[in-house]
């Protein structure tokens, strides 16, 4: 289990549970699909990560090697 607070903050930055369609850990990134990319707070996510990439409804958050654990924690919050 990763830091639950960090997972909750990242989820909030993604626009909240109602905005996240899918989340998965991929080595060092959270790969997510959101319903409304305008609800994504990129500035907040950048403060919580090493980088953010948004392309349409796909959002990648670079969090480091704990990506899988954070993805599991976010899944628990959905």
Tab-separated table of C-alpha atoms in Angstrom:
chain	number	residue	atom	x	y	z
A	1	UNK	CA	0.000	0.000	0.000
A	2	UNK	CA	1.286	3.412	-0.977
A	3	UNK	CA	0.563	6.639	0.838
A	4	UNK	CA	-3.258	6.815	0.835
A	5	UNK	CA	-3.115	10.602	1.086
A	6	UNK	CA	-1.083	10.832	-2.113
A	7	UNK	CA	-3.535	8.515	-3.909
A	8	UNK	CA	-6.479	10.631	-2.741
A	9	UNK	CA	-4.743	13.843	-3.822
A	10	UNK	CA	-3.935	12.405	-7.247
A	11	UNK	CA	-7.543	11.224	-7.596
A	12	UNK	CA	-8.730	14.745	-6.748
A	13	UNK	CA	-6.318	16.141	-9.352
A	14	UNK	CA	-7.815	13.793	-11.922
A	15	UNK	CA	-11.195	15.408	-11.326
A	16	UNK	CA	-12.469	13.063	-8.635
A	17	UNK	CA	-13.826	9.524	-8.640
A	18	UNK	CA	-16.707	10.453	-10.932
A	19	UNK	CA	-14.288	11.590	-13.623
A	20	UNK	CA	-12.008	8.536	-13.677
A	21	UNK	CA	-13.007	5.751	-16.050
A	22	UNK	CA	-9.898	3.599	-15.659
A	23	UNK	CA	-6.549	3.681	-13.870
A	24	UNK	CA	-3.610	1.322	-14.131
A	25	UNK	CA	0.006	1.389	-13.053
A	26	UNK	CA	2.634	1.037	-15.788
A	27	UNK	CA	6.186	0.865	-14.410
A	28	UNK	CA	6.519	4.526	-13.344
A	29	UNK	CA	3.264	6.008	-14.637
A	30	UNK	CA	-0.382	6.007	-13.811
A	31	UNK	CA	-2.242	5.567	-17.057
A	32	UNK	CA	-5.751	6.867	-16.673
A	33	UNK	CA	-8.809	7.496	-18.789
A	34	UNK	CA	-11.066	10.330	-17.688
A	35	UNK	CA	-14.539	11.346	-18.763
A	36	UNK	CA	-13.886	15.107	-18.875
A	37	UNK	CA	-10.261	16.241	-19.333
A	38	UNK	CA	-11.241	19.839	-18.439
A	39	UNK	CA	-11.737	18.655	-14.824
A	40	UNK	CA	-8.083	17.524	-14.590
A	41	UNK	CA	-6.020	19.898	-12.439
A	42	UNK	CA	-2.640	19.581	-14.180
A	43	UNK	CA	-0.952	22.085	-11.859
A	44	UNK	CA	-1.981	20.085	-8.790
A	45	UNK	CA	-0.894	16.813	-10.413
A	46	UNK	CA	2.501	18.288	-11.321
A	47	UNK	CA	3.072	19.139	-7.648
A	48	UNK	CA	2.330	15.507	-6.748
A	49	UNK	CA	4.346	13.868	-9.506
A	50	UNK	CA	7.332	14.044	-11.836
A	51	UNK	CA	5.183	15.037	-14.800
A	52	UNK	CA	1.771	14.920	-16.437
A	53	UNK	CA	0.835	14.126	-20.032
A	54	UNK	CA	-2.701	14.783	-21.269
A	55	UNK	CA	-3.870	13.653	-24.682
A	56	UNK	CA	-7.621	13.800	-25.157
A	57	UNK	CA	-9.200	11.759	-22.383
A	58	UNK	CA	-5.958	9.895	-21.617
A	59	UNK	CA	-3.939	11.241	-18.701
A	60	UNK	CA	-0.558	9.882	-17.633
A	61	UNK	CA	0.876	10.874	-14.269
A	62	UNK	CA	4.554	10.039	-13.713
A	63	UNK	CA	4.830	8.986	-10.075
A	64	UNK	CA	7.877	6.714	-9.994
A	65	UNK	CA	8.238	3.009	-9.221
A	66	UNK	CA	5.299	3.006	-6.787
A	67	UNK	CA	2.849	3.466	-9.701
A	68	UNK	CA	1.248	0.039	-9.266
A	69	UNK	CA	0.635	0.579	-5.554
A	70	UNK	CA	-0.822	4.045	-6.091
A	71	UNK	CA	-3.054	2.684	-8.876
A	72	UNK	CA	-4.331	0.001	-6.477
A	73	UNK	CA	-5.016	2.635	-3.820
A	74	UNK	CA	-6.887	4.804	-6.322
A	75	UNK	CA	-8.915	1.749	-7.404
A	76	UNK	CA	-9.866	1.273	-3.749
A	77	UNK	CA	-11.110	4.873	-3.657
A	78	UNK	CA	-13.263	4.535	-6.792
